[in-house]
């Protein structure tokens, strides 16, 4: 810190200040802090030499040239001090103006801030002094010759019905752009008469729909938008601006609040279909889910797609289906948008953010409190996840369900979290529709210019209870009273337009009546269709065909050889780490003489898909290398750190391979990939967990989207989850991928769950997943130790022939001798067959269940039938009895056993998946295997 400001060399300080004003980042941190504090600016300004410099700058409109003789002192001490105070004031408006803004339609007093009061500064900025301070010294963009003229405009700009938080942004260019955009009023030009009229019509429609529904369907939940009505015209504006910027897609994510209105007016769903839902009939989405054995979903969760025409052409608008879980849809929307923005016919998946705009509508209670919001914001500027900036709209009705803001967050604003991500925050009063439109214009201009997220905190209220069955006055009595006495925004806006002579009172009233008539007519039309109901969907139609049989997963040996060679190619002069080089070069040998390990089989599966035109996207924590250092799809030159990804250079590839290390998130990352997989039905999208356990950080996405999306919304996905699994003595958290969770959630062929024991099986499985016509999510319990285990490796012939086999019988059993059939799944197989006791147990055959769901009934029966002298079947698992596959597949095994007794061997019921101590693990593992064999 420059300690003694009085003793400063004014010339030096002046130069620094000059520099600071040009570019704040260019001066040392301590000086920046000094200039940015009010005291500092004042003290510095009290140095006459410095102020002469400032004066000179003002006169010339530019910095005084270095070494130029100091211009004569033209100002008295008071004026000079005043300039510094005025600068502090400008800074205060930019930084704290929002504290004095009139953001609450219900009229609560803003807290204000002393720094905004010219009378309280030293020297006091009296009106006389203000009139003497030239505005050009202050570097603002508002109009006015003097501070006296500029000040009211600053106040209007920063403390009106819009307020801004931009000064936290670390990028100087962005900050200056925003200041200029805000203060020049470029995005706040008044609406033309026809635009105002259109806005009034829109607000009338928004209010009219809610009013009609409330009257016609008393007490049914509609989660009315009223109090935040302007959200709809804001979305209209966003769609127009997106189209204008060349986008083909706008993807919306939102919760319950206002959703029906958005469906009708933003997506363009006919009123009839919404009314049909209220009448208890299903609309199209639910129907399509029906054909997949679906249950459908409540009306305010259903997704929809529409095409909107805009002045610059048509554009798709997608409202993502979502569950009740607030904010869970955020990463899904980002993933969907990213998929829309990616050209998968290019080798790396060319990303063009101008193609689509993601818009997320948040609740003011949910935004600061749901962790997935932060996780999703953290994706926004990452190479593998960016979507060119998301428009965030906080539908801020100043209350949660019944929770007050003071109970719901530790920050002043609901939006504060986003400041950490350098997003500009625009607060706007929902009772000022024109300001709200201006907020969208500024936000999207900023996004277009900088590809960054922007947050609009739309401050309104909730006219009714949380839903239509709630009484808000039980918990927010004062607020409810204020709201009851407060006219709706449509009425306020109509009144304003009447005063301005844009519409007459009669015209405004007529619009209201016309809307009710239109809704009544739609309702009548709908009622006439009742009775002529559809044919019920038959059971046969409901269960989709698996269709796996028709898929060829084998790849010719010649092609595999060629791909393997290409996967080892690096440019001239590229130096691979010598240890890694040896590992990679072993792949050539493995191809010819056996020993194709997991990493190699996987790379070959991916490469073979790429030359067949199937795009692949693989993400996860440290996935480029692989947690267990087995993958190495991305190589790093040890001399210069440059990257090289051979799989993105395959000469014959006709589809993209995207590979990214993910941030340390499960919830948002799995949500993102799910969203991507929905929009990119053509692609194999894989997410890998660091260890399988960690997938439970994404449990909401698993439960609410992955396993149930098809049933609820008819939404299919071939998202593939790679979950490292297996008991290797690493403790309770690195052992189990919790197969039991997925098995419990498996029904109606909604997902596939596998646990392969050879790299060839994995190869065929990946290819089947990409190629099979019936898209379903796939859960793969992937190995750790097996990744390099010789016995689990495969040969070229294994890949060039055959297919994925859901059950593997014992290859070496003496069929007549066998009296016990051990069934197991995954790595424990190698523990059993590799155990010293195995040699003595020729009466035991060991079969592997490679696909846990859908349970391969016929194949399991065939295995059992292959042993004529069976006396028992033993299910062996490493997991405790209350975990792992046992409980889910027990009945299936019993069926397959055809009367042969079935017994369990494994860990007993346990609260924690595994032992913490390696010795205890070894003992338990040994006991399990001995029991299986003895
Ligand atoms: C993850 C999650 N927890 C709890 C709920 C129950 N819930 C539904 S709406 C709501 C209040 C949401 O408040 P806010 O985000 O301010 O949105 P608003 O309803 O006020 O528009 C709550 C707690 C939920 N839907 N999701």
CSV table of C-alpha atoms in Angstrom, one decimal, residues 538-819:
chain,number,residue,atom,x,y,z
A,538,UNK,CA,-52.8,-52.0,-26.4
A,539,UNK,CA,-50.3,-53.7,-24.2
A,540,UNK,CA,-48.3,-55.1,-27.2
A,541,UNK,CA,-47.7,-51.6,-28.6
A,542,UNK,CA,-46.4,-50.4,-25.3
A,543,UNK,CA,-43.2,-52.4,-24.9
A,544,UNK,CA,-40.8,-51.4,-27.5
A,545,UNK,CA,-38.7,-54.1,-29.3
A,546,UNK,CA,-35.2,-54.5,-28.0
A,547,UNK,CA,-33.9,-54.9,-31.5
A,548,UNK,CA,-30.5,-55.9,-30.4
A,549,UNK,CA,-30.3,-59.0,-32.5
A,550,UNK,CA,-30.1,-57.2,-35.8
A,551,UNK,CA,-27.0,-55.1,-34.8
A,552,UNK,CA,-23.6,-56.2,-36.1
A,553,UNK,CA,-21.0,-55.3,-33.5
A,554,UNK,CA,-18.1,-57.3,-34.9
A,555,UNK,CA,-15.6,-55.4,-37.0
A,556,UNK,CA,-13.4,-56.8,-39.6
A,557,UNK,CA,-9.8,-57.6,-38.5
A,558,UNK,CA,-8.4,-55.5,-41.4
A,559,UNK,CA,-10.3,-52.5,-40.3
A,560,UNK,CA,-9.3,-53.0,-36.7
A,561,UNK,CA,-5.7,-53.3,-37.7
A,562,UNK,CA,-5.9,-50.1,-39.7
A,563,UNK,CA,-7.7,-48.2,-36.9
A,564,UNK,CA,-5.2,-49.4,-34.3
A,565,UNK,CA,-2.3,-48.2,-36.4
A,566,UNK,CA,-4.0,-44.8,-36.9
A,567,UNK,CA,-4.7,-44.5,-33.2
A,568,UNK,CA,-1.0,-44.7,-32.6
A,569,UNK,CA,0.0,-42.0,-35.0
A,570,UNK,CA,1.4,-38.7,-33.8
A,571,UNK,CA,2.9,-35.9,-35.9
A,572,UNK,CA,6.5,-35.6,-36.8
A,573,UNK,CA,8.5,-34.5,-33.8
A,574,UNK,CA,5.8,-35.2,-31.2
A,575,UNK,CA,7.3,-36.7,-28.1
A,576,UNK,CA,5.2,-39.0,-26.1
A,577,UNK,CA,6.3,-39.8,-22.5
A,578,UNK,CA,8.7,-42.8,-22.9
A,579,UNK,CA,6.8,-44.9,-20.4
A,580,UNK,CA,3.5,-44.2,-22.0
A,581,UNK,CA,5.0,-44.8,-25.4
A,582,UNK,CA,6.0,-48.3,-24.4
A,583,UNK,CA,2.5,-48.9,-23.2
A,584,UNK,CA,0.9,-47.7,-26.4
A,585,UNK,CA,3.3,-49.6,-28.6
A,586,UNK,CA,2.3,-52.8,-26.8
A,587,UNK,CA,-1.1,-52.4,-28.5
A,588,UNK,CA,0.4,-53.4,-31.8
A,589,UNK,CA,1.6,-56.6,-30.3
A,590,UNK,CA,-1.6,-57.2,-28.5
A,591,UNK,CA,-3.6,-57.0,-31.7
A,592,UNK,CA,-1.6,-59.7,-33.3
A,593,UNK,CA,-0.9,-62.0,-30.3
A,594,UNK,CA,-3.6,-61.3,-27.9
A,595,UNK,CA,-3.8,-59.1,-24.8
A,596,UNK,CA,-6.1,-56.4,-26.0
A,597,UNK,CA,-6.9,-54.6,-22.8
A,598,UNK,CA,-9.8,-52.4,-21.8
A,599,UNK,CA,-8.3,-49.1,-23.1
A,600,UNK,CA,-7.4,-50.5,-26.4
A,601,UNK,CA,-10.8,-52.3,-26.9
A,602,UNK,CA,-12.6,-49.1,-26.0
A,603,UNK,CA,-10.5,-47.0,-28.4
A,604,UNK,CA,-11.2,-49.5,-31.2
A,605,UNK,CA,-14.9,-49.5,-30.4
A,606,UNK,CA,-15.0,-45.7,-30.6
A,607,UNK,CA,-12.9,-45.5,-33.7
A,608,UNK,CA,-15.0,-48.1,-35.5
A,609,UNK,CA,-18.1,-46.1,-34.7
A,610,UNK,CA,-16.6,-42.9,-36.1
A,611,UNK,CA,-15.8,-44.5,-39.4
A,612,UNK,CA,-19.4,-45.7,-39.5
A,613,UNK,CA,-20.6,-42.1,-39.0
A,614,UNK,CA,-21.7,-42.4,-35.4
A,615,UNK,CA,-20.5,-39.4,-33.3
A,616,UNK,CA,-19.1,-40.1,-29.8
A,617,UNK,CA,-18.9,-37.8,-26.8
A,618,UNK,CA,-17.0,-38.9,-23.7
A,619,UNK,CA,-16.6,-36.8,-20.6
A,620,UNK,CA,-15.9,-37.3,-16.9
A,621,UNK,CA,-13.4,-36.4,-14.3
A,622,UNK,CA,-9.9,-37.0,-15.7
A,623,UNK,CA,-11.4,-39.0,-18.5
A,624,UNK,CA,-9.0,-38.0,-21.2
A,625,UNK,CA,-6.3,-40.0,-19.5
A,626,UNK,CA,-8.6,-42.2,-17.5
A,627,UNK,CA,-8.7,-42.3,-13.7
A,628,UNK,CA,-6.7,-45.5,-13.8
A,629,UNK,CA,-4.4,-44.2,-16.5
A,630,UNK,CA,-5.6,-46.8,-18.9
A,631,UNK,CA,-7.1,-44.7,-21.7
A,632,UNK,CA,-4.8,-42.0,-23.0
A,633,UNK,CA,-7.0,-40.8,-25.8
A,634,UNK,CA,-5.3,-37.4,-25.5
A,635,UNK,CA,-1.5,-37.3,-25.6
A,636,UNK,CA,0.8,-34.6,-24.3
A,637,UNK,CA,4.1,-33.8,-25.8
A,638,UNK,CA,6.7,-34.0,-23.0
A,639,UNK,CA,8.8,-31.3,-24.6
A,640,UNK,CA,6.3,-28.6,-25.1
A,641,UNK,CA,3.0,-29.7,-23.5
A,642,UNK,CA,1.1,-29.7,-26.8
A,643,UNK,CA,-1.9,-32.0,-27.1
A,644,UNK,CA,-2.6,-34.5,-29.7
A,645,UNK,CA,-5.7,-36.6,-30.0
A,646,UNK,CA,-5.2,-39.3,-32.6
A,647,UNK,CA,-8.9,-40.4,-32.5
A,648,UNK,CA,-9.8,-37.0,-33.7
A,649,UNK,CA,-7.5,-37.5,-36.8
A,650,UNK,CA,-8.8,-40.8,-38.2
A,651,UNK,CA,-8.7,-40.3,-42.0
A,652,UNK,CA,-11.9,-42.2,-42.5
A,653,UNK,CA,-13.9,-40.8,-39.7
A,654,UNK,CA,-17.2,-39.1,-40.8
A,655,UNK,CA,-18.4,-38.2,-37.3
A,656,UNK,CA,-17.1,-36.2,-34.4
A,657,UNK,CA,-15.3,-37.4,-31.3
A,658,UNK,CA,-15.6,-35.1,-28.4
A,659,UNK,CA,-13.5,-35.8,-25.3
A,660,UNK,CA,-13.3,-33.5,-22.3
A,661,UNK,CA,-12.1,-33.7,-18.8
A,662,UNK,CA,-15.1,-32.6,-16.8
A,663,UNK,CA,-15.1,-30.3,-13.8
A,664,UNK,CA,-15.5,-31.9,-10.4
A,665,UNK,CA,-19.2,-32.2,-10.5
A,666,UNK,CA,-21.6,-35.2,-10.9
A,667,UNK,CA,-25.0,-33.6,-10.7
A,668,UNK,CA,-24.5,-31.0,-13.4
A,669,UNK,CA,-22.3,-33.1,-15.5
A,670,UNK,CA,-24.6,-36.1,-15.7
A,671,UNK,CA,-27.5,-33.7,-16.3
A,672,UNK,CA,-25.6,-32.0,-19.1
A,673,UNK,CA,-24.8,-35.3,-20.8
A,674,UNK,CA,-28.3,-36.5,-20.5
A,675,UNK,CA,-29.5,-33.3,-22.1
A,676,UNK,CA,-26.9,-33.7,-24.8
A,677,UNK,CA,-28.0,-37.3,-25.5
A,678,UNK,CA,-31.6,-36.2,-25.8
A,679,UNK,CA,-30.8,-33.7,-28.5
A,680,UNK,CA,-28.1,-35.8,-30.2
A,681,UNK,CA,-30.1,-39.0,-30.8
A,682,UNK,CA,-27.4,-40.0,-33.4
A,683,UNK,CA,-24.5,-40.0,-30.9
A,684,UNK,CA,-23.1,-42.3,-28.3
A,685,UNK,CA,-22.8,-40.0,-25.3
A,686,UNK,CA,-20.8,-41.4,-22.3
A,687,UNK,CA,-20.2,-40.0,-18.9
A,688,UNK,CA,-17.6,-41.7,-16.7
A,689,UNK,CA,-17.6,-41.5,-12.9
A,690,UNK,CA,-14.2,-41.2,-11.2
A,691,UNK,CA,-15.4,-44.1,-9.0
A,692,UNK,CA,-18.9,-45.6,-9.3
A,693,UNK,CA,-20.0,-44.4,-5.9
A,694,UNK,CA,-19.8,-40.8,-6.9
A,695,UNK,CA,-22.7,-41.2,-9.3
A,696,UNK,CA,-25.0,-40.7,-6.4
A,697,UNK,CA,-24.1,-37.0,-6.5
A,698,UNK,CA,-26.2,-37.1,-9.6
A,699,UNK,CA,-29.0,-39.1,-8.1
A,700,UNK,CA,-31.7,-36.5,-9.0
A,701,UNK,CA,-30.7,-36.8,-12.6
A,702,UNK,CA,-30.7,-40.6,-12.5
A,703,UNK,CA,-34.1,-40.8,-10.7
A,704,UNK,CA,-35.9,-38.0,-12.4
A,705,UNK,CA,-34.5,-38.1,-15.9
A,706,UNK,CA,-32.4,-41.1,-16.9
A,707,UNK,CA,-34.6,-43.9,-15.7
A,708,UNK,CA,-38.0,-42.2,-15.8
A,709,UNK,CA,-37.8,-39.7,-18.7
A,710,UNK,CA,-39.2,-42.2,-21.2
A,711,UNK,CA,-42.1,-43.1,-19.0
A,712,UNK,CA,-43.0,-39.6,-18.0
A,713,UNK,CA,-42.3,-37.7,-21.2
A,714,UNK,CA,-41.6,-40.2,-23.9
A,715,UNK,CA,-38.0,-38.9,-24.0
A,716,UNK,CA,-35.4,-41.4,-25.1
A,717,UNK,CA,-31.7,-41.3,-24.5
A,718,UNK,CA,-28.7,-43.6,-25.1
A,719,UNK,CA,-26.7,-42.0,-22.4
A,720,UNK,CA,-24.0,-44.4,-21.2
A,721,UNK,CA,-22.7,-44.2,-17.7
A,722,UNK,CA,-19.3,-45.8,-17.0
A,723,UNK,CA,-19.1,-46.5,-13.3
A,724,UNK,CA,-15.9,-48.1,-11.9
A,725,UNK,CA,-16.9,-50.9,-9.6
A,726,UNK,CA,-15.3,-53.7,-7.7
A,727,UNK,CA,-14.0,-54.7,-4.3
A,728,UNK,CA,-10.3,-54.2,-4.3
A,729,UNK,CA,-9.7,-53.1,-0.7
A,730,UNK,CA,-10.0,-49.4,-1.2
A,731,UNK,CA,-12.6,-48.9,1.5
A,732,UNK,CA,-16.3,-48.1,1.6
A,733,UNK,CA,-16.3,-45.4,-1.0
A,734,UNK,CA,-14.2,-46.8,-3.8
A,735,UNK,CA,-15.7,-50.2,-4.1
A,736,UNK,CA,-19.3,-50.1,-5.1
A,737,UNK,CA,-21.1,-48.3,-8.0
A,738,UNK,CA,-24.3,-49.2,-6.2
A,739,UNK,CA,-25.8,-51.5,-8.8
A,740,UNK,CA,-28.7,-52.1,-6.4
A,741,UNK,CA,-29.8,-48.5,-7.0
A,742,UNK,CA,-30.0,-48.9,-10.7
A,743,UNK,CA,-31.6,-52.4,-10.5
A,744,UNK,CA,-34.3,-51.0,-8.2
A,745,UNK,CA,-35.0,-48.4,-10.8
A,746,UNK,CA,-35.1,-50.8,-13.7
A,747,UNK,CA,-38.5,-51.7,-15.1
A,748,UNK,CA,-40.3,-51.8,-18.5
A,749,UNK,CA,-36.9,-52.1,-20.2
A,750,UNK,CA,-36.2,-48.5,-19.3
A,751,UNK,CA,-32.4,-48.9,-19.0
A,752,UNK,CA,-29.7,-51.5,-19.5
A,753,UNK,CA,-27.3,-52.5,-16.8
A,754,UNK,CA,-24.2,-54.5,-17.5
A,755,UNK,CA,-21.0,-55.6,-15.8
A,756,UNK,CA,-18.5,-57.0,-18.4
A,757,UNK,CA,-15.6,-59.2,-17.6
A,758,UNK,CA,-13.6,-59.1,-20.8
A,759,UNK,CA,-12.5,-56.2,-23.0
A,760,UNK,CA,-14.1,-57.9,-26.0
A,761,UNK,CA,-17.5,-57.9,-24.2
A,762,UNK,CA,-17.0,-54.2,-23.5
A,763,UNK,CA,-16.1,-53.6,-27.1
A,764,UNK,CA,-19.3,-55.3,-28.4
A,765,UNK,CA,-21.4,-53.7,-25.7
A,766,UNK,CA,-20.3,-50.1,-26.6
A,767,UNK,CA,-21.0,-50.8,-30.3
A,768,UNK,CA,-24.4,-52.4,-29.5
A,769,UNK,CA,-25.3,-49.4,-27.4
A,770,UNK,CA,-24.5,-47.0,-30.3
A,771,UNK,CA,-26.0,-49.0,-33.1
A,772,UNK,CA,-29.1,-50.6,-31.6
A,773,UNK,CA,-32.3,-48.9,-32.8
A,774,UNK,CA,-34.0,-48.8,-29.4
A,775,UNK,CA,-32.3,-46.0,-27.6
A,776,UNK,CA,-32.0,-46.6,-23.8
A,777,UNK,CA,-29.6,-45.4,-21.2
A,778,UNK,CA,-26.9,-47.9,-20.3
A,779,UNK,CA,-25.2,-48.4,-17.0
A,780,UNK,CA,-21.8,-50.1,-17.3
A,781,UNK,CA,-20.1,-51.2,-14.1
A,782,UNK,CA,-16.6,-50.9,-15.3
A,783,UNK,CA,-13.5,-52.6,-13.8
A,784,UNK,CA,-10.4,-51.2,-12.2
A,785,UNK,CA,-8.0,-54.1,-11.7
A,786,UNK,CA,-9.4,-55.9,-14.7
A,787,UNK,CA,-8.4,-53.0,-17.0
A,788,UNK,CA,-5.0,-54.6,-17.3
A,789,UNK,CA,-5.6,-58.1,-16.1
A,790,UNK,CA,-4.3,-60.5,-18.7
A,791,UNK,CA,-7.2,-62.9,-18.2
A,792,UNK,CA,-9.7,-60.2,-18.9
A,793,UNK,CA,-8.0,-59.1,-22.2
A,794,UNK,CA,-9.1,-60.3,-25.6
A,795,UNK,CA,-7.8,-61.2,-29.0
A,796,UNK,CA,-8.4,-59.6,-32.4
A,797,UNK,CA,-10.6,-62.5,-33.3
A,798,UNK,CA,-12.8,-61.8,-30.2
A,799,UNK,CA,-13.5,-58.3,-31.7
A,800,UNK,CA,-13.8,-59.4,-35.3
A,801,UNK,CA,-16.4,-62.0,-34.5
A,802,UNK,CA,-19.4,-62.5,-32.3
A,803,UNK,CA,-21.3,-60.0,-30.3
A,804,UNK,CA,-22.0,-59.0,-26.7
A,805,UNK,CA,-23.2,-62.0,-24.7
A,806,UNK,CA,-25.4,-61.3,-21.7
A,807,UNK,CA,-24.3,-64.6,-20.0
A,808,UNK,CA,-21.0,-66.3,-20.2
A,809,UNK,CA,-21.0,-70.0,-19.3
A,810,UNK,CA,-18.0,-71.7,-17.8
A,811,UNK,CA,-15.7,-72.5,-20.7
A,812,UNK,CA,-13.9,-75.4,-19.0
A,813,UNK,CA,-16.5,-77.2,-16.8
A,814,UNK,CA,-16.9,-81.0,-16.9
A,815,UNK,CA,-20.7,-80.9,-17.5
A,816,UNK,CA,-21.5,-84.3,-16.1
A,817,UNK,CA,-19.4,-83.8,-12.9
A,818,UNK,CA,-20.8,-80.3,-12.0
A,819,UNK,CA,-23.2,-80.4,-9.1
